Every structure is written in structure tokens, then in C-alpha cells.
Short mmCIF file of C-alpha atoms in Angstrom, two decimals:
data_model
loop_
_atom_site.label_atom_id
_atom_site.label_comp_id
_atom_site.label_asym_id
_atom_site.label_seq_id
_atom_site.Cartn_x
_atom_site.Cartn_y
_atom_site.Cartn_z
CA UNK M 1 180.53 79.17 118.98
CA UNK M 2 177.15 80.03 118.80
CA UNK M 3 174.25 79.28 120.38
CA UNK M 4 172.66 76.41 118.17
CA UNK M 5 176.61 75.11 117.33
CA UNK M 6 176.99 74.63 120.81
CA UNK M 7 173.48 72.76 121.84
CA UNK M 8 174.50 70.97 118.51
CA UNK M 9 177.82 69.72 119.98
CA UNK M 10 176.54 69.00 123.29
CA UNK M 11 173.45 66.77 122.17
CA UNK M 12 175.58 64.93 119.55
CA UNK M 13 178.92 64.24 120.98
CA UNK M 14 179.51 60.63 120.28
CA UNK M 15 181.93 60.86 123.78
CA UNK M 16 178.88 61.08 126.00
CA UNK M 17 177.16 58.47 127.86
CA UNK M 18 174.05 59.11 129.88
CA UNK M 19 174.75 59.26 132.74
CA UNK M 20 174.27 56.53 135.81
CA UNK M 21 174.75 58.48 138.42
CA UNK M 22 171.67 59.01 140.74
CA UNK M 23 173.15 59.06 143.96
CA UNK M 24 170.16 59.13 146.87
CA UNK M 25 171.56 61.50 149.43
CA UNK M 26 172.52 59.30 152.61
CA UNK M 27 172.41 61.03 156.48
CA UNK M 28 174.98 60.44 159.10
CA UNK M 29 172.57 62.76 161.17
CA UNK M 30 169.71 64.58 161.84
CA UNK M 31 168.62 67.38 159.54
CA UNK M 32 169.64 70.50 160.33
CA UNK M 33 169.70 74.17 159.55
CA UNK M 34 172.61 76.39 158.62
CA UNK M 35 172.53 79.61 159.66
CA UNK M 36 174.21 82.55 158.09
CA UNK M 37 173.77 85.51 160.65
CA UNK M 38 174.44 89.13 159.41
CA UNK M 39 177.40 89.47 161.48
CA UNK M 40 179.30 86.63 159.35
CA UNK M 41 179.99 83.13 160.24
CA UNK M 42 178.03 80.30 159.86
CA UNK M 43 175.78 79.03 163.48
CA UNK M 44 174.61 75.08 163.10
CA UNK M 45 171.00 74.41 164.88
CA UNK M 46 169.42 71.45 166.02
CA UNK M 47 165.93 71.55 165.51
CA UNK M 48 165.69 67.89 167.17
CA UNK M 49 166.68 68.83 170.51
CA UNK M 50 166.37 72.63 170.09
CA UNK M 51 169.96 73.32 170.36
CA UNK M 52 172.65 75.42 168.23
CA UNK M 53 175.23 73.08 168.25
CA UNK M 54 178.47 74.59 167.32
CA UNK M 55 179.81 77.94 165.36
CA UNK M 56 181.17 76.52 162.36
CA UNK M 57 184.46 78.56 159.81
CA UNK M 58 184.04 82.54 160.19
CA UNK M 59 182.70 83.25 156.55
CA UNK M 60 183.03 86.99 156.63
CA UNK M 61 183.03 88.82 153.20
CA UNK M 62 181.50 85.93 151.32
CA UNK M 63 178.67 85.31 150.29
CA UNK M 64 176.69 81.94 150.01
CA UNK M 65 175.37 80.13 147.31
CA UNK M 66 174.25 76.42 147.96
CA UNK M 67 175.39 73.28 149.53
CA UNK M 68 175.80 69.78 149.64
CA UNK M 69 175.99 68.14 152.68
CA UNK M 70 178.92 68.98 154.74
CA UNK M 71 179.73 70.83 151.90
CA UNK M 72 179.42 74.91 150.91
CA UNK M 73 179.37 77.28 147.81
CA UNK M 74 180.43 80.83 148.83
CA UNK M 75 181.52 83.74 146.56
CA UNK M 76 184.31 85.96 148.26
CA UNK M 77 184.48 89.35 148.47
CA UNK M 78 187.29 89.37 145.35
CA UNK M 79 184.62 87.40 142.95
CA UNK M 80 186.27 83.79 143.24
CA UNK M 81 183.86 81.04 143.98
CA UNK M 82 185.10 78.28 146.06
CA UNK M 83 183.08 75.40 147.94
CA UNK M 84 184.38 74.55 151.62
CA UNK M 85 183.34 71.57 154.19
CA UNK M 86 181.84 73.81 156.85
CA UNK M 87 183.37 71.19 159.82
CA UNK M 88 186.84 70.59 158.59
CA UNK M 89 187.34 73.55 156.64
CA UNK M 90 188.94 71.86 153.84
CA UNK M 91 188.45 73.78 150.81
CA UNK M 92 188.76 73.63 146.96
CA UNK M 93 189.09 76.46 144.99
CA UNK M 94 187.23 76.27 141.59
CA UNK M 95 188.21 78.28 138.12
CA UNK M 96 187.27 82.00 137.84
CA UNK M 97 184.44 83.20 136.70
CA UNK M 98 186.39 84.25 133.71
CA UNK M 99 187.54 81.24 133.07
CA UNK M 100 184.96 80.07 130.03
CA UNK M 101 186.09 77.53 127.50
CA UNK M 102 184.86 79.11 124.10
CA UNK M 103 186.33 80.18 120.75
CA UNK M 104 183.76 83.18 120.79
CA UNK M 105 182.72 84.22 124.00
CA UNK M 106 185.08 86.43 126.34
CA UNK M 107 183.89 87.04 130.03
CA UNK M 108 185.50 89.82 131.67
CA UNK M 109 186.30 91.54 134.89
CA UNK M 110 185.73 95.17 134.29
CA UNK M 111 185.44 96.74 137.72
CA UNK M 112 184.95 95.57 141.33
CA UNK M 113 182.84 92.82 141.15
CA UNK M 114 181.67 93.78 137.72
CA UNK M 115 182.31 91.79 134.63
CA UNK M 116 180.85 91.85 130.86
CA UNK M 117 180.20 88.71 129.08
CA UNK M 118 180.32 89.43 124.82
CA UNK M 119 180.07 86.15 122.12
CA UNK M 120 179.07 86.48 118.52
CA UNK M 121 175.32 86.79 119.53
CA UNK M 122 175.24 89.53 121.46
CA UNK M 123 177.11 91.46 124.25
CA UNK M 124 175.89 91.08 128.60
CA UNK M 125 177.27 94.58 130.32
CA UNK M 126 176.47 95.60 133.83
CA UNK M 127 176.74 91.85 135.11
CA UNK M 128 177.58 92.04 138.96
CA UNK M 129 179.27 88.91 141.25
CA UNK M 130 176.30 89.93 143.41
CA UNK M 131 173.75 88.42 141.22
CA UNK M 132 175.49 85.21 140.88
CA UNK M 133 173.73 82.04 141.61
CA UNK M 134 174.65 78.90 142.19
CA UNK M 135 174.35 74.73 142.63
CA UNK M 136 176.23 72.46 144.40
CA UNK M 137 176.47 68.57 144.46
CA UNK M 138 179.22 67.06 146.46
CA UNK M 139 179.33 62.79 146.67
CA UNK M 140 179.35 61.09 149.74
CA UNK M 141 183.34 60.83 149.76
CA UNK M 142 184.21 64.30 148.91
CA UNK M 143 186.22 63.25 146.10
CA UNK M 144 183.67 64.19 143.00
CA UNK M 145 181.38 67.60 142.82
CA UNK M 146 179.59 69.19 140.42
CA UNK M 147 179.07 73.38 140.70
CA UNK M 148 176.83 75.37 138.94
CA UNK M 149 176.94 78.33 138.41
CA UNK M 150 175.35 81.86 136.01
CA UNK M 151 174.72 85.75 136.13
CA UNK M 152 170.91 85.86 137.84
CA UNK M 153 169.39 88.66 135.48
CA UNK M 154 166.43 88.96 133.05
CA UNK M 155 167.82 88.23 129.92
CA UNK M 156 170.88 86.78 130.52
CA UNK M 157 171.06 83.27 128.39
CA UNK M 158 173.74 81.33 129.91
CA UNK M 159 174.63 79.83 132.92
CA UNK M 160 178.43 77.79 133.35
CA UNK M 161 179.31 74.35 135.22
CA UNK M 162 182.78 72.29 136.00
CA UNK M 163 183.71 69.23 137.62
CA UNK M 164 185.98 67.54 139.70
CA UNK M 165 189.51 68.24 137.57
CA UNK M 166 187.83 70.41 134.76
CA UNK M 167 190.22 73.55 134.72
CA UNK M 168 187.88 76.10 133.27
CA UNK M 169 183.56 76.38 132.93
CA UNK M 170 181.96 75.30 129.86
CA UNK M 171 178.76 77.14 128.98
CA UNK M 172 175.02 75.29 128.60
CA UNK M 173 172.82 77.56 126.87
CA UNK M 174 169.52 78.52 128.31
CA UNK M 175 167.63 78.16 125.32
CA UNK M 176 167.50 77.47 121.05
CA UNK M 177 166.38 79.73 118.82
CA UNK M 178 163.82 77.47 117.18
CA UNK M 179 162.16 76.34 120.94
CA UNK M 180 161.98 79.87 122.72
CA UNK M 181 157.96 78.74 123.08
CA UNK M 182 159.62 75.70 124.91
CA UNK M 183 162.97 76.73 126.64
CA UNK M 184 162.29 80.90 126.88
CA UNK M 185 163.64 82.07 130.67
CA UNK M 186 165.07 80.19 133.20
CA UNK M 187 162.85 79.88 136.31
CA UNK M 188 163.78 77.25 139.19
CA UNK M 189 167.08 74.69 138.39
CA UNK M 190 167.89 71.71 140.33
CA UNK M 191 171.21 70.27 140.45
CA UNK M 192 170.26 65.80 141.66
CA UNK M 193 173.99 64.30 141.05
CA UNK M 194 175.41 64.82 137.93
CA UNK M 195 171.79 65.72 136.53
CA UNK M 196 170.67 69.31 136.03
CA UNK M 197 166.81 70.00 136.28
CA UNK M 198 165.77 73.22 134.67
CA UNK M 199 162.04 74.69 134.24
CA UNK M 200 161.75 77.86 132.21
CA UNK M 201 159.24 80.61 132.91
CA UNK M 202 157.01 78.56 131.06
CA UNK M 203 157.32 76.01 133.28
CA UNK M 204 158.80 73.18 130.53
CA UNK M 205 160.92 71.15 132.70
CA UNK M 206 164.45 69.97 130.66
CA UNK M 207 167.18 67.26 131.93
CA UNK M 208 170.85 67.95 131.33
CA UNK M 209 173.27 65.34 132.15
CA UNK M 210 176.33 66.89 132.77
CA UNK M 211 178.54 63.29 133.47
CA UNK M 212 180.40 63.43 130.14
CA UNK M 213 184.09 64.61 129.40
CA UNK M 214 185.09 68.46 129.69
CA UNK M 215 183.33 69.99 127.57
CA UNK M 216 180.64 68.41 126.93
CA UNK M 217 177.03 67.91 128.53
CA UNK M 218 173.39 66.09 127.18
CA UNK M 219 169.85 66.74 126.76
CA UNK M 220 168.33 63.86 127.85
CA UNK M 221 164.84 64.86 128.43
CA UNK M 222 162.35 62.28 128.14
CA UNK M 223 160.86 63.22 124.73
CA UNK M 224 160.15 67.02 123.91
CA UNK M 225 160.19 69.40 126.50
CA UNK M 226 156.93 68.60 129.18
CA UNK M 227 155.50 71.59 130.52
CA UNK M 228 154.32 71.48 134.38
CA UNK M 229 151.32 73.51 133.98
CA UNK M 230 148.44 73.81 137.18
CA UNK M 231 144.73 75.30 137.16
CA UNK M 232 146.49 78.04 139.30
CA UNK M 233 149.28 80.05 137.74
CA UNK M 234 148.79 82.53 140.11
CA UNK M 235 150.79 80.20 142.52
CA UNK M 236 154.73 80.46 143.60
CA UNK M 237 156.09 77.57 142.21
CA UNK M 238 159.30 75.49 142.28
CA UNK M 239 160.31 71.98 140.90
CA UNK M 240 161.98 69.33 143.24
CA UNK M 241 162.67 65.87 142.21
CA UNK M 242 162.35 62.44 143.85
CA UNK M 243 164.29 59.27 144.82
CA UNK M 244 163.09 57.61 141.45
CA UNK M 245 164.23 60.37 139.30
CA UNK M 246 160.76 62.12 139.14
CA UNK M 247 159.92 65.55 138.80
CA UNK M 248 157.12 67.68 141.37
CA UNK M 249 155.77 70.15 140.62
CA UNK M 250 155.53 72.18 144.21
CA UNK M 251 153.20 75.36 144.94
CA UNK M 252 152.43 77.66 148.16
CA UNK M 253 150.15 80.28 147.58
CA UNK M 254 152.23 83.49 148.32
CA UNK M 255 148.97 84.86 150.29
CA UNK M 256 148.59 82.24 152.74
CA UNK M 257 152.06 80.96 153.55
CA UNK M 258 150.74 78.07 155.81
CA UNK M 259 150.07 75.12 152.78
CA UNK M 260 152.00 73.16 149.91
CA UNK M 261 150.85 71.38 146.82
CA UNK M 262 152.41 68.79 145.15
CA UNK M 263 152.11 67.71 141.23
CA UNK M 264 153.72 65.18 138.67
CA UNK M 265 153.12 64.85 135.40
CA UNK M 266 149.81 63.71 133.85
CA UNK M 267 151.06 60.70 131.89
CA UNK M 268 147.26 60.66 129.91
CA UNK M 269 147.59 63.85 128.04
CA UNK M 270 149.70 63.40 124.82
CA UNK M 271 149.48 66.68 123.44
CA UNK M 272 150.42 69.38 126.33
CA UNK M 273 150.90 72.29 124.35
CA UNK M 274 146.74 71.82 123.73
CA UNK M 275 146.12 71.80 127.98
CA UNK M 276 146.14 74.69 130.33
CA UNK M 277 146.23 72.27 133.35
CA UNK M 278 148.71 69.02 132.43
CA UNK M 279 149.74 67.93 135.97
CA UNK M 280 147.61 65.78 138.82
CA UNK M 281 147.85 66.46 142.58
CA UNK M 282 149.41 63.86 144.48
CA UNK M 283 148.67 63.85 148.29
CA UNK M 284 151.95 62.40 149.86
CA UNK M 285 155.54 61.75 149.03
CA UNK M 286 155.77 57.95 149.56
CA UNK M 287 157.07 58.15 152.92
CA UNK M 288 159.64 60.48 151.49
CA UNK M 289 160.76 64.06 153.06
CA UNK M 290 161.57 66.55 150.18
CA UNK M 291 164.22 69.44 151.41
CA UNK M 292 162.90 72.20 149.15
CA UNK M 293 166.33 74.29 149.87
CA UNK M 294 168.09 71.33 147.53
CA UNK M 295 165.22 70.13 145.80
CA UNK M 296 165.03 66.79 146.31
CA UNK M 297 163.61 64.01 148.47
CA UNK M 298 165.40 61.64 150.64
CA UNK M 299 164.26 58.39 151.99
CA UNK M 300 162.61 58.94 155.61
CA UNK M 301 164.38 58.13 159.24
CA UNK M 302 162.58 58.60 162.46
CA UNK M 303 165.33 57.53 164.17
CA UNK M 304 166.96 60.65 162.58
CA UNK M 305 164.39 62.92 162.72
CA UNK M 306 163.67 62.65 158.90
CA UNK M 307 159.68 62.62 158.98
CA UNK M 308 157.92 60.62 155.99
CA UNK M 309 155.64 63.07 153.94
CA UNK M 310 157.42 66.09 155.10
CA UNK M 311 158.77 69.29 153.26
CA UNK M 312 161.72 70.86 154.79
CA UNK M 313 162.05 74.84 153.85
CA UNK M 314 163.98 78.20 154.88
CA UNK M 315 161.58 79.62 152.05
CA UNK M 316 158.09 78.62 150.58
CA UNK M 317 159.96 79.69 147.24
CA UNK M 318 163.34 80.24 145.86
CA UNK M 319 162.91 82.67 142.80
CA UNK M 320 165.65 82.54 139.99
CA UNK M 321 166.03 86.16 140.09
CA UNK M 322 167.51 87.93 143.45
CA UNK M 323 165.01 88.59 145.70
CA UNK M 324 164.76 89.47 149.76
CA UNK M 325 165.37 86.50 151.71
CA UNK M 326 161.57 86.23 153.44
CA UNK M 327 162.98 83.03 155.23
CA UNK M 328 160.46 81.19 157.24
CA UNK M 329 162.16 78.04 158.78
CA UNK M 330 159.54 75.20 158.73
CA UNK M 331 158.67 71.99 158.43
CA UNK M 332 155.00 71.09 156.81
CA UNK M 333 153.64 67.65 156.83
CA UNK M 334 151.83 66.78 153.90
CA UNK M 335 149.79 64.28 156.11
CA UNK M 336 147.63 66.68 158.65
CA UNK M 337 148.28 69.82 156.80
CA UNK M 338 150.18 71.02 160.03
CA UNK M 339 153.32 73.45 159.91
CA UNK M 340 155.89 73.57 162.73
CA UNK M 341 157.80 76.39 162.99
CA UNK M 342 160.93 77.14 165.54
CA UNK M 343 160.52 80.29 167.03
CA UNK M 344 163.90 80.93 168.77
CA UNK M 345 165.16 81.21 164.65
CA UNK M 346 162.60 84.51 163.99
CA UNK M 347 164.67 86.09 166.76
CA UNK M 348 168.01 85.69 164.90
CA UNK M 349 169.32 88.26 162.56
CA UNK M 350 170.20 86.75 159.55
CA UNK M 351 171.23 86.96 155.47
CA UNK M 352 170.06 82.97 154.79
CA UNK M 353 169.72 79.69 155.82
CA UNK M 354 169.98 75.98 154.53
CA UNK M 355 168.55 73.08 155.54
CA UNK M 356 171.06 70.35 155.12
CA UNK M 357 171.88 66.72 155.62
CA UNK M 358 175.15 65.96 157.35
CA UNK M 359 177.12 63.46 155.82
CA UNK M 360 179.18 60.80 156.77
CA UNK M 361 182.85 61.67 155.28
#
């Protein structure tokens, strides 16, 4: 199948239903911070009383990819991709990374950890499990997730997701042929439910609903492409997206890593493609904390520790392509401008961390 067939398929299946689904992520705690140390495992700290808490499921060999919760995406050391709750342990293995549904595209396992991906476009060589990145949406009863998943490299036009009960991947194309001014490069993706947020390197922002049968997925971006364009491009930028279902537009300028801006669309320009600026600053997040690590907002809890007009972060920005880890545990408020940091984490040796919200299951 090629490209355009398949984006064809996808948009026009009369199967698929937009999709309901916008579950607000709900807390049966305060936020915390997972911490992958170099030595392996997987350390839980308590920024609200300043404690690590517990030494969670020895995670040696793998490597991590995103989570959801309670919940974890890690890549082994033999290239299968599996998500795990990181207190019980319980854990699901997903397809392989072979495992694509198409009548033209073969991905293959050439060499230890290697694969090659060929269709009747063109042919990916060289593609390593170590540049695999991932998403990971879990509901609140563990019963339905959503995984994410494709080869991080210049170039590379596809990334893969699968479901609760879906046996194999099915592919979403990165871009059409006729749009590449539109849909050109994958930059920052956000995975809110069963909806998949994706800006390009053009910063056009595009919604996928990915709620229909195996198979199948849907554009349902609101009109044409949008793109989330600010007076400074010089910024690091990332996308998150809010309780409502709207997209932000979030910079930090990678020379002074104390400050954040936030954007949204400007809903007064009708032609974008004419403005080199189509986004206004907005100064808070409606009481809302945003945990830049998922890319979302959830509703605010003192009681919990979840401040209002807050942005949560291990990094000021998660690129698409692999990258150092820089992390830089924080917590800015939008409010007074102020950054707290938690110094006993700097001392720590480690490959990544997450902030997270448990939940309740």
C-alpha cells in the first residue's frame, strides 16, 4: 500500500467514528518523579516531602520509552517492546516490531538490534532498536492502552501504533505527497487518550484519532493543517495539550534555561500560511499544571501537591530526534516566574526521568 492509498483508507473508512474518548488524567497521589539511574532499576522520589520512596522492578537491559501512570514502555535488550505497571509488575507484552500489517511493506530484523524497513516507495536500512521512540496511554483501569511507537531518524516517514487486542502495528504515515509544505518532518507528538497530536518541523500541528477498528485510524484536524508559528523561531519548542482538548504552543529559550512561554492559536488570522507569527501568548494555564514529560495538563490539587499554573519537567525540551538527556528536574510557576529545583536529584547518576501521576488501579 502506498503512501497516499493508505492516508486514503484511513481518512475514508466508513468503520470509523471520531472518537469520544478524552479521558482527563485523575491522581490517587502526589506527583512524582521516576528515576532511571545508570545502574538499572527504577528509584520513585517524593518531591513533596523530599523522600525516595521505594525501589520499584529491577529494569536492567531495557531501555525506557514513556509512561502512563502506574504504567511503563521499555524496550529490552532483545528488541521487544513491552509496557509494565512499575508497582505490581504486571506486564503485557505487545507485537514485535516486525509485526506490521501491510500488503507492501516488510520490516525486518537483520542483525542485533538492527532491522530494515522496505515498501513500494522506498527502502529504510541502518534502522537501530536504539533509536526507537515511543508513547504510551494507559486508562485508569488498566484494561485499555494505546502505544506508539517509530524509528527516530531524519527521514524516516512512518511511525506504527496498536491497541488493547490488536495483534500486529498498523502504520500512520508521516506525511502526503501533495502537503510536504504542511506535514514535512515530524517534530514533537503527543499521545492525550486515544488522540495523537503531531507538529512537523514546520510546526503544523495534525490530530489523529486512533479509536477505530484494527486497522484503521482518522485525521480529524480541525480544518487544514494550523501551523503554531512565534516571533521567535530561534526558541526550543514543544506542543502540550489541555483539559479542553487545546493545543500550546510551549517555548524555553535554550540560552537561559530559567523561563517558559506559552501560546494557542490566534483564532483572528484566517490565512496562516500569509503570517510569520500566528499564535498569542497566554499568561497562565487556568489553574491547570501541564506535565511537559506527557504533554498535557491536569486539573490542579493542593491537597496533592498539584500547583495551579505550574509546568512540571525532567527537560525544558524533548527533541524528536535522540539527543543527550540534559535533564533538569523542575517545577516553574507560570505565576511569579519562579523555578524550584531539587537539588539532592543533580547528585544522582542517571539515563532519564519521568514525572508521573500515580493512579488509582
Amino acid at each position: 500500500m502506498t503512501i497516499s492509498s493508505s492516508l486514503k483508507r484511513s481518512c475514508s473508512s466508513p468503520d470509523l467514528r471520531p472518537s469520544s474518548k478524552r479521558t482527563i488524567p485523575q491522581s490517587s497521589g502526589s506527583p512524582g518523579v521516576m528515576l532511571f539511574p545508570k545502574d538499572g532499576g527504577c528509584v520513585l522520589y517524593n518531591p513533596k516531602e523530599g523522600t525516595f520512596q521505594r525501589k520499584l522492578g529491577d529494569f536492567s537491559g531495557c531501555r525506557f520509552l514513556a509512561n502512563s501512570g502506574n504504567w511503563l514502555l521499555l524496550l529490552d535488550s532483545g528488541s521487544n517492546l513491552y509496557i509494565v505497571d512499575a508497582f505490581s509488575e504486571k506486564k503485557i507484552r505487545l507485537p514485535s516490531l516486525e509485526s506490521i500489517d501491510s500488503a507492501d511493506c516488510i520490516v525486518k530484523c537483520v542483525g542485533d538490534r538492527k532491522f530494515i524497513r522496505q515498501d513500494s516507495d522506498s527502502i529504510f536500512s541502518d534502522l537501530s532498536a536504539d533509536v526507537v521512540r515511543g508513547l504510551l496511554w494507559v486508562s485508569e483501569s488498566g484494561k485499555e492502552y494505546v502505544v506508539v511507537w517509530l524509528f527516530d531518524l531524519p527521514g524516516h516517514s512512518y511511525m506504527s501504533f496498536c491497541k488493547n487486542g490488536d495483534t500486529h502495528y498498523t502504520d500512520i504515515p508521516l506525511f502526503h505527497h501533495q502537503d510536504l509544505h504542511w506535514l514535512d518532518g515530524l517534530s514533537e507528538m503527543v499521545l492525550w487518550g486515544t488522540r495523537l497530536y503531531l507538529s512537523t518541523n514546520r510546526r503544523y500541528v495534525r490530530v489523529l484519532d486512533l479509536s477505530g477498528p484494527q486497522g484503521f485510524f482518522k485525521d480529524i484536524t480541525d480544518g487544514i493543517p494550523f501551523p503554531m508559528l512565534s516571533a521567535d523561531m530561534s526558541c526550543d519548542s514543544s506542543i502540550a495539550v489541555t483539559t479542553s482538548g487545546q493545543v500550546l504552543l510551549v517555548e524555553s529559550d535554550p540560552c537561559n534555561r530559567t523561563c517558559f512561554r506559552l501560546y494557542k492559536k490566534n483564532p483572528d488570522i484566517e490565512n496562516p500560511d500569509l503570517f510569520g507569527h500566528t499564535v498569542t501568548e497566554v499568561d497562565s494555564l487556568n489553574g491547570e499544571a501541564l506535565l511537559l514529560d506527557l504533554g498535557y495538563t491536569v486539573p490542579a490539587n493542593k491537597a496533592l501537591g498539584i500547583e495551579p499554573d505550574s509546568i512540571y519537567f525532567t527537560r525544558h525540551y524533548r527533541p524528536c530526534q535522540c539527543a543527550s538527556p540534559d535533564l533538569d528536574i523542575c517545577v516553574f510557576n507560570l505565576a511569579t516566574k519562579s523555578l524550584d529545583r531539587y537539588p539532592d536529584l543533580d547528585k544522582m547518576d542517571l539515563i532519564d526521568a519521568r514525572w508521573f501521576l500515580p493512579s488509582g488501579n
